[in-house]
Amino acid sequence: MSEAPSPVRRRSGRGARERILKAATELFTAQGVNATGMDQLATVANVSKRTLYTHFAGKDDLVHAYLSALEDGLFPAEATPGEPCPDPREQLLAIFDWPPPRTDGPVRGCPFLNAAVEVPDPDHPVHLLAAAHKREFARRLAALARVAGARDPEALGERLALLYDGAVARSTALNSTGPGAHARAIATLLVDAAID
């Protein structure tokens, strides 16, 4: 008589939330929000679905937490008028200096744009978070432009934000980080014209 296979052992306890967020980051980045199921997330995070739902009420809650965890790392440095700021012009341009992809998978661009496309309801909390991130991104660019001496920092911030979003969308469509270099060249013209 053969023995029954032993059940898959899941890790629980400490670190479960972090493992779930790490799995969400990997899976949402690689395949998108809509293509990622909660069963797959639980398996990759090595937690039970019960543990997953203990930490996150549902997928929307998890997507919101995933984006919130990414947010600070995707903003340009905060600039305050009157405070020392290392080369604000270069910081404005540095948003277009993208590191090479960390995986062999497709270039996925901006997670906030991706989420807004995958969750199109403008009143949905995930879409609202994506929109708030994009407004804050432009606001921070405007603050850097102000410190750099731009004549109309809000306009420059909006233009650079639009250029950035277009470049990351094009990178996703072309599966290439090349548009970042072209966007930086355009941004250099915009910044220099706004500052001189």
PDB file of C-alpha atoms in Angstrom:
ATOM      1  CA  MET A   1       0.000   0.000   0.000  1.00  0.00           C
ATOM      2  CA  SER A   2       1.538   3.335  -1.054  1.00  0.00           C
ATOM      3  CA  GLU A   3       1.577   6.311   1.234  1.00  0.00           C
ATOM      4  CA  ALA A   4      -0.496   9.352   0.407  1.00  0.00           C
ATOM      5  CA  PRO A   5       1.566  12.317  -0.719  1.00  0.00           C
ATOM      6  CA  SER A   6       2.289  14.755   2.049  1.00  0.00           C
ATOM      7  CA  PRO A   7       0.478  18.087   1.794  1.00  0.00           C
ATOM      8  CA  VAL A   8       2.372  21.147   0.627  1.00  0.00           C
ATOM      9  CA  ARG A   9       3.732  22.969   3.647  1.00  0.00           C
ATOM     10  CA  ARG A  10       3.170  26.680   3.778  1.00  0.00           C
ATOM     11  CA  ARG A  11       5.188  29.187   5.743  1.00  0.00           C
ATOM     12  CA  SER A  12       3.187  31.309   8.085  1.00  0.00           C
ATOM     13  CA  GLY A  13       3.833  33.737  10.855  1.00  0.00           C
ATOM     14  CA  ARG A  14       6.404  36.495  10.653  1.00  0.00           C
ATOM     15  CA  GLY A  15       7.181  37.925   7.307  1.00  0.00           C
ATOM     16  CA  ALA A  16       4.037  36.706   5.563  1.00  0.00           C
ATOM     17  CA  ARG A  17       2.897  40.217   4.630  1.00  0.00           C
ATOM     18  CA  GLU A  18       6.343  41.052   3.223  1.00  0.00           C
ATOM     19  CA  ARG A  19       6.421  37.798   1.232  1.00  0.00           C
ATOM     20  CA  ILE A  20       2.976  38.531  -0.171  1.00  0.00           C
ATOM     21  CA  LEU A  21       4.009  42.060  -1.209  1.00  0.00           C
ATOM     22  CA  LYS A  22       7.230  40.711  -2.733  1.00  0.00           C
ATOM     23  CA  ALA A  23       5.265  38.112  -4.706  1.00  0.00           C
ATOM     24  CA  ALA A  24       2.767  40.764  -5.783  1.00  0.00           C
ATOM     25  CA  THR A  25       5.586  43.015  -6.983  1.00  0.00           C
ATOM     26  CA  GLU A  26       7.164  40.183  -8.985  1.00  0.00           C
ATOM     27  CA  LEU A  27       3.917  38.938 -10.492  1.00  0.00           C
ATOM     28  CA  PHE A  28       2.221  42.288 -11.150  1.00  0.00           C
ATOM     29  CA  THR A  29       5.410  43.550 -12.768  1.00  0.00           C
ATOM     30  CA  ALA A  30       5.885  40.441 -14.911  1.00  0.00           C
ATOM     31  CA  GLN A  31       2.331  39.761 -16.001  1.00  0.00           C
ATOM     32  CA  GLY A  32       0.077  42.585 -14.863  1.00  0.00           C
ATOM     33  CA  VAL A  33      -2.600  42.967 -12.241  1.00  0.00           C
ATOM     34  CA  ASN A  34      -5.499  41.376 -14.102  1.00  0.00           C
ATOM     35  CA  ALA A  35      -3.533  38.312 -15.210  1.00  0.00           C
ATOM     36  CA  THR A  36      -2.379  37.539 -11.662  1.00  0.00           C
ATOM     37  CA  GLY A  37      -4.708  35.456  -9.529  1.00  0.00           C
ATOM     38  CA  MET A  38      -4.868  35.207  -5.773  1.00  0.00           C
ATOM     39  CA  ASP A  39      -4.094  31.458  -5.897  1.00  0.00           C
ATOM     40  CA  GLN A  40      -0.898  32.187  -7.811  1.00  0.00           C
ATOM     41  CA  LEU A  41       0.015  34.971  -5.372  1.00  0.00           C
ATOM     42  CA  ALA A  42      -0.470  32.654  -2.395  1.00  0.00           C
ATOM     43  CA  THR A  43       1.668  29.959  -4.032  1.00  0.00           C
ATOM     44  CA  VAL A  44       4.525  32.301  -4.945  1.00  0.00           C
ATOM     45  CA  ALA A  45       4.415  33.964  -1.503  1.00  0.00           C
ATOM     46  CA  ASN A  46       4.377  30.502   0.100  1.00  0.00           C
ATOM     47  CA  VAL A  47       1.336  31.312   2.249  1.00  0.00           C
ATOM     48  CA  SER A  48      -2.140  29.865   2.514  1.00  0.00           C
ATOM     49  CA  LYS A  49      -5.027  31.763   0.969  1.00  0.00           C
ATOM     50  CA  ARG A  50      -6.341  32.247   4.488  1.00  0.00           C
ATOM     51  CA  THR A  51      -3.080  34.008   5.447  1.00  0.00           C
ATOM     52  CA  LEU A  52      -3.244  36.048   2.258  1.00  0.00           C
ATOM     53  CA  TYR A  53      -6.762  37.226   3.082  1.00  0.00           C
ATOM     54  CA  THR A  54      -5.780  37.880   6.692  1.00  0.00           C
ATOM     55  CA  HIS A  55      -3.301  40.488   5.489  1.00  0.00           C
ATOM     56  CA  PHE A  56      -5.264  41.819   2.497  1.00  0.00           C
ATOM     57  CA  ALA A  57      -9.054  41.979   2.269  1.00  0.00           C
ATOM     58  CA  GLY A  58      -8.925  41.242  -1.451  1.00  0.00           C
ATOM     59  CA  LYS A  59      -6.990  41.798  -4.620  1.00  0.00           C
ATOM     60  CA  ASP A  60      -7.847  45.500  -4.787  1.00  0.00           C
ATOM     61  CA  ASP A  61      -6.425  45.953  -1.292  1.00  0.00           C
ATOM     62  CA  LEU A  62      -3.257  44.092  -2.306  1.00  0.00           C
ATOM     63  CA  VAL A  63      -2.832  46.139  -5.510  1.00  0.00           C
ATOM     64  CA  HIS A  64      -3.242  49.332  -3.474  1.00  0.00           C
ATOM     65  CA  ALA A  65      -0.612  48.170  -0.953  1.00  0.00           C
ATOM     66  CA  TYR A  66       1.758  47.134  -3.771  1.00  0.00           C
ATOM     67  CA  LEU A  67       1.536  50.553  -5.431  1.00  0.00           C
ATOM     68  CA  SER A  68       1.837  52.378  -2.108  1.00  0.00           C
ATOM     69  CA  ALA A  69       5.020  50.430  -1.319  1.00  0.00           C
ATOM     70  CA  LEU A  70       6.535  51.469  -4.665  1.00  0.00           C
ATOM     71  CA  GLU A  71       5.515  55.094  -4.530  1.00  0.00           C
ATOM     72  CA  ASP A  72       8.384  56.767  -2.687  1.00  0.00           C
ATOM     73  CA  GLY A  73      11.040  55.011  -4.738  1.00  0.00           C
ATOM     74  CA  LEU A  74       9.565  56.311  -7.995  1.00  0.00           C
ATOM     75  CA  PHE A  75       9.408  59.993  -7.082  1.00  0.00           C
ATOM     76  CA  PRO A  76      12.158  62.453  -7.916  1.00  0.00           C
ATOM     77  CA  ALA A  77      13.918  63.845  -4.853  1.00  0.00           C
ATOM     78  CA  GLU A  78      11.903  66.372  -2.884  1.00  0.00           C
ATOM     79  CA  ALA A  79      13.094  69.946  -3.385  1.00  0.00           C
ATOM     80  CA  THR A  80      12.258  72.919  -1.220  1.00  0.00           C
ATOM     81  CA  PRO A  81      12.967  76.514  -2.240  1.00  0.00           C
ATOM     82  CA  GLY A  82      15.724  78.009  -0.076  1.00  0.00           C
ATOM     83  CA  GLU A  83      17.081  74.570   0.897  1.00  0.00           C
ATOM     84  CA  PRO A  84      20.331  73.243  -0.586  1.00  0.00           C
ATOM     85  CA  CYS A  85      19.617  70.930  -3.499  1.00  0.00           C
ATOM     86  CA  PRO A  86      22.362  69.071  -5.358  1.00  0.00           C
ATOM     87  CA  ASP A  87      22.106  70.160  -9.012  1.00  0.00           C
ATOM     88  CA  PRO A  88      18.315  70.407  -9.491  1.00  0.00           C
ATOM     89  CA  ARG A  89      18.742  70.591 -13.291  1.00  0.00           C
ATOM     90  CA  GLU A  90      20.474  67.206 -13.284  1.00  0.00           C
ATOM     91  CA  GLN A  91      17.803  65.770 -10.984  1.00  0.00           C
ATOM     92  CA  LEU A  92      15.128  66.856 -13.466  1.00  0.00           C
ATOM     93  CA  LEU A  93      16.952  65.050 -16.249  1.00  0.00           C
ATOM     94  CA  ALA A  94      17.829  61.993 -14.158  1.00  0.00           C
ATOM     95  CA  ILE A  95      14.230  60.758 -14.195  1.00  0.00           C
ATOM     96  CA  PHE A  96      14.959  59.609 -17.754  1.00  0.00           C
ATOM     97  CA  ASP A  97      18.039  57.584 -16.771  1.00  0.00           C
ATOM     98  CA  TRP A  98      16.454  54.175 -16.457  1.00  0.00           C
ATOM     99  CA  PRO A  99      18.401  51.200 -15.192  1.00  0.00           C
ATOM    100  CA  PRO A 100      18.535  48.164 -17.463  1.00  0.00           C
ATOM    101  CA  PRO A 101      15.742  45.630 -16.873  1.00  0.00           C
ATOM    102  CA  ARG A 102      16.390  43.236 -13.984  1.00  0.00           C
ATOM    103  CA  THR A 103      14.748  40.311 -15.751  1.00  0.00           C
ATOM    104  CA  ASP A 104      14.564  38.836 -19.217  1.00  0.00           C
ATOM    105  CA  GLY A 105      10.828  39.520 -19.193  1.00  0.00           C
ATOM    106  CA  PRO A 106       9.124  42.311 -21.070  1.00  0.00           C
ATOM    107  CA  VAL A 107       9.669  45.964 -20.189  1.00  0.00           C
ATOM    108  CA  ARG A 108       6.634  46.906 -18.118  1.00  0.00           C
ATOM    109  CA  GLY A 109       7.085  50.671 -17.815  1.00  0.00           C
ATOM    110  CA  CYS A 110       5.366  52.580 -15.035  1.00  0.00           C
ATOM    111  CA  PRO A 111       3.396  50.446 -12.557  1.00  0.00           C
ATOM    112  CA  PHE A 112       1.029  53.359 -11.888  1.00  0.00           C
ATOM    113  CA  LEU A 113       0.166  53.810 -15.570  1.00  0.00           C
ATOM    114  CA  ASN A 114      -0.206  50.037 -15.913  1.00  0.00           C
ATOM    115  CA  ALA A 115      -2.579  49.915 -12.948  1.00  0.00           C
ATOM    116  CA  ALA A 116      -4.635  52.837 -14.267  1.00  0.00           C
ATOM    117  CA  VAL A 117      -5.038  51.032 -17.596  1.00  0.00           C
ATOM    118  CA  GLU A 118      -5.912  47.710 -15.962  1.00  0.00           C
ATOM    119  CA  VAL A 119      -8.350  49.318 -13.501  1.00  0.00           C
ATOM    120  CA  PRO A 120     -10.062  51.868 -15.769  1.00  0.00           C
ATOM    121  CA  ASP A 121     -12.824  52.993 -13.376  1.00  0.00           C
ATOM    122  CA  PRO A 122     -11.704  56.549 -12.442  1.00  0.00           C
ATOM    123  CA  ASP A 123     -13.432  56.237  -9.045  1.00  0.00           C
ATOM    124  CA  HIS A 124     -11.759  52.943  -8.100  1.00  0.00           C
ATOM    125  CA  PRO A 125      -9.251  53.300  -5.207  1.00  0.00           C
ATOM    126  CA  VAL A 126      -6.414  51.824  -7.305  1.00  0.00           C
ATOM    127  CA  HIS A 127      -7.094  54.250 -10.162  1.00  0.00           C
ATOM    128  CA  LEU A 128      -7.355  57.142  -7.705  1.00  0.00           C
ATOM    129  CA  LEU A 129      -3.981  56.178  -6.192  1.00  0.00           C
ATOM    130  CA  ALA A 130      -2.405  56.059  -9.667  1.00  0.00           C
ATOM    131  CA  ALA A 131      -3.825  59.495 -10.506  1.00  0.00           C
ATOM    132  CA  ALA A 132      -2.639  60.935  -7.184  1.00  0.00           C
ATOM    133  CA  HIS A 133       0.840  59.536  -7.817  1.00  0.00           C
ATOM    134  CA  LYS A 134       0.965  61.170 -11.252  1.00  0.00           C
ATOM    135  CA  ARG A 135      -0.119  64.544  -9.819  1.00  0.00           C
ATOM    136  CA  GLU A 136       2.496  64.307  -7.047  1.00  0.00           C
ATOM    137  CA  PHE A 137       5.165  63.306  -9.582  1.00  0.00           C
ATOM    138  CA  ALA A 138       4.482  66.490 -11.599  1.00  0.00           C
ATOM    139  CA  ARG A 139       4.358  68.569  -8.405  1.00  0.00           C
ATOM    140  CA  ARG A 140       7.786  67.314  -7.337  1.00  0.00           C
ATOM    141  CA  LEU A 141       9.201  68.024 -10.781  1.00  0.00           C
ATOM    142  CA  ALA A 142       7.780  71.551 -10.542  1.00  0.00           C
ATOM    143  CA  ALA A 143       9.429  71.994  -7.133  1.00  0.00           C
ATOM    144  CA  LEU A 144      12.777  70.934  -8.598  1.00  0.00           C
ATOM    145  CA  ALA A 145      12.214  73.254 -11.574  1.00  0.00           C
ATOM    146  CA  ARG A 146      11.539  76.126  -9.146  1.00  0.00           C
ATOM    147  CA  VAL A 147      14.801  75.477  -7.303  1.00  0.00           C
ATOM    148  CA  ALA A 148      16.607  75.242 -10.664  1.00  0.00           C
ATOM    149  CA  GLY A 149      15.312  78.713 -11.552  1.00  0.00           C
ATOM    150  CA  ALA A 150      12.668  77.891 -14.170  1.00  0.00           C
ATOM    151  CA  ARG A 151      10.499  80.837 -15.197  1.00  0.00           C
ATOM    152  CA  ASP A 152       7.305  78.727 -15.089  1.00  0.00           C
ATOM    153  CA  PRO A 153       8.104  75.724 -12.889  1.00  0.00           C
ATOM    154  CA  GLU A 154       4.567  74.290 -12.893  1.00  0.00           C
ATOM    155  CA  ALA A 155       4.472  74.219 -16.700  1.00  0.00           C
ATOM    156  CA  LEU A 156       7.929  72.649 -16.872  1.00  0.00           C
ATOM    157  CA  GLY A 157       6.949  70.053 -14.260  1.00  0.00           C
ATOM    158  CA  GLU A 158       3.835  69.098 -16.249  1.00  0.00           C
ATOM    159  CA  ARG A 159       5.778  68.927 -19.519  1.00  0.00           C
ATOM    160  CA  LEU A 160       8.476  66.718 -18.040  1.00  0.00           C
ATOM    161  CA  ALA A 161       5.857  64.478 -16.411  1.00  0.00           C
ATOM    162  CA  LEU A 162       4.061  64.130 -19.742  1.00  0.00           C
ATOM    163  CA  LEU A 163       7.333  63.386 -21.526  1.00  0.00           C
ATOM    164  CA  TYR A 164       8.204  60.788 -18.886  1.00  0.00           C
ATOM    165  CA  ASP A 165       4.816  59.075 -19.135  1.00  0.00           C
ATOM    166  CA  GLY A 166       5.027  58.992 -22.928  1.00  0.00           C
ATOM    167  CA  ALA A 167       8.530  57.554 -22.821  1.00  0.00           C
ATOM    168  CA  VAL A 168       7.624  54.787 -20.362  1.00  0.00           C
ATOM    169  CA  ALA A 169       4.520  53.920 -22.371  1.00  0.00           C
ATOM    170  CA  ARG A 170       6.615  53.752 -25.557  1.00  0.00           C
ATOM    171  CA  SER A 171       9.195  51.612 -23.730  1.00  0.00           C
ATOM    172  CA  THR A 172       6.445  49.175 -22.806  1.00  0.00           C
ATOM    173  CA  ALA A 173       5.078  49.032 -26.355  1.00  0.00           C
ATOM    174  CA  LEU A 174       8.544  48.613 -27.934  1.00  0.00           C
ATOM    175  CA  ASN A 175       9.915  46.400 -25.121  1.00  0.00           C
ATOM    176  CA  SER A 176      12.957  48.636 -24.941  1.00  0.00           C
ATOM    177  CA  THR A 177      14.442  51.126 -22.505  1.00  0.00           C
ATOM    178  CA  GLY A 178      15.745  53.141 -25.466  1.00  0.00           C
ATOM    179  CA  PRO A 179      12.986  55.768 -25.345  1.00  0.00           C
ATOM    180  CA  GLY A 180      14.402  56.985 -22.023  1.00  0.00           C
ATOM    181  CA  ALA A 181      17.554  58.288 -23.726  1.00  0.00           C
ATOM    182  CA  HIS A 182      15.527  60.060 -26.421  1.00  0.00           C
ATOM    183  CA  ALA A 183      13.226  61.542 -23.784  1.00  0.00           C
ATOM    184  CA  ARG A 184      16.234  62.813 -21.833  1.00  0.00           C
ATOM    185  CA  ALA A 185      17.512  64.605 -24.951  1.00  0.00           C
ATOM    186  CA  ILE A 186      14.125  66.318 -25.375  1.00  0.00           C
ATOM    187  CA  ALA A 187      13.964  67.080 -21.641  1.00  0.00           C
ATOM    188  CA  THR A 188      17.384  68.740 -21.842  1.00  0.00           C
ATOM    189  CA  LEU A 189      16.048  71.131 -24.471  1.00  0.00           C
ATOM    190  CA  LEU A 190      12.926  71.865 -22.400  1.00  0.00           C
ATOM    191  CA  VAL A 191      14.847  72.411 -19.158  1.00  0.00           C
ATOM    192  CA  ASP A 192      17.538  74.590 -20.700  1.00  0.00           C
ATOM    193  CA  ALA A 193      14.965  76.736 -22.517  1.00  0.00           C
ATOM    194  CA  ALA A 194      12.982  77.171 -19.290  1.00  0.00           C
ATOM    195  CA  ILE A 195      15.949  78.067 -17.103  1.00  0.00           C
ATOM    196  CA  ASP A 196      18.178  80.411 -19.142  1.00  0.00           C
TER     197      ASP A 196
END
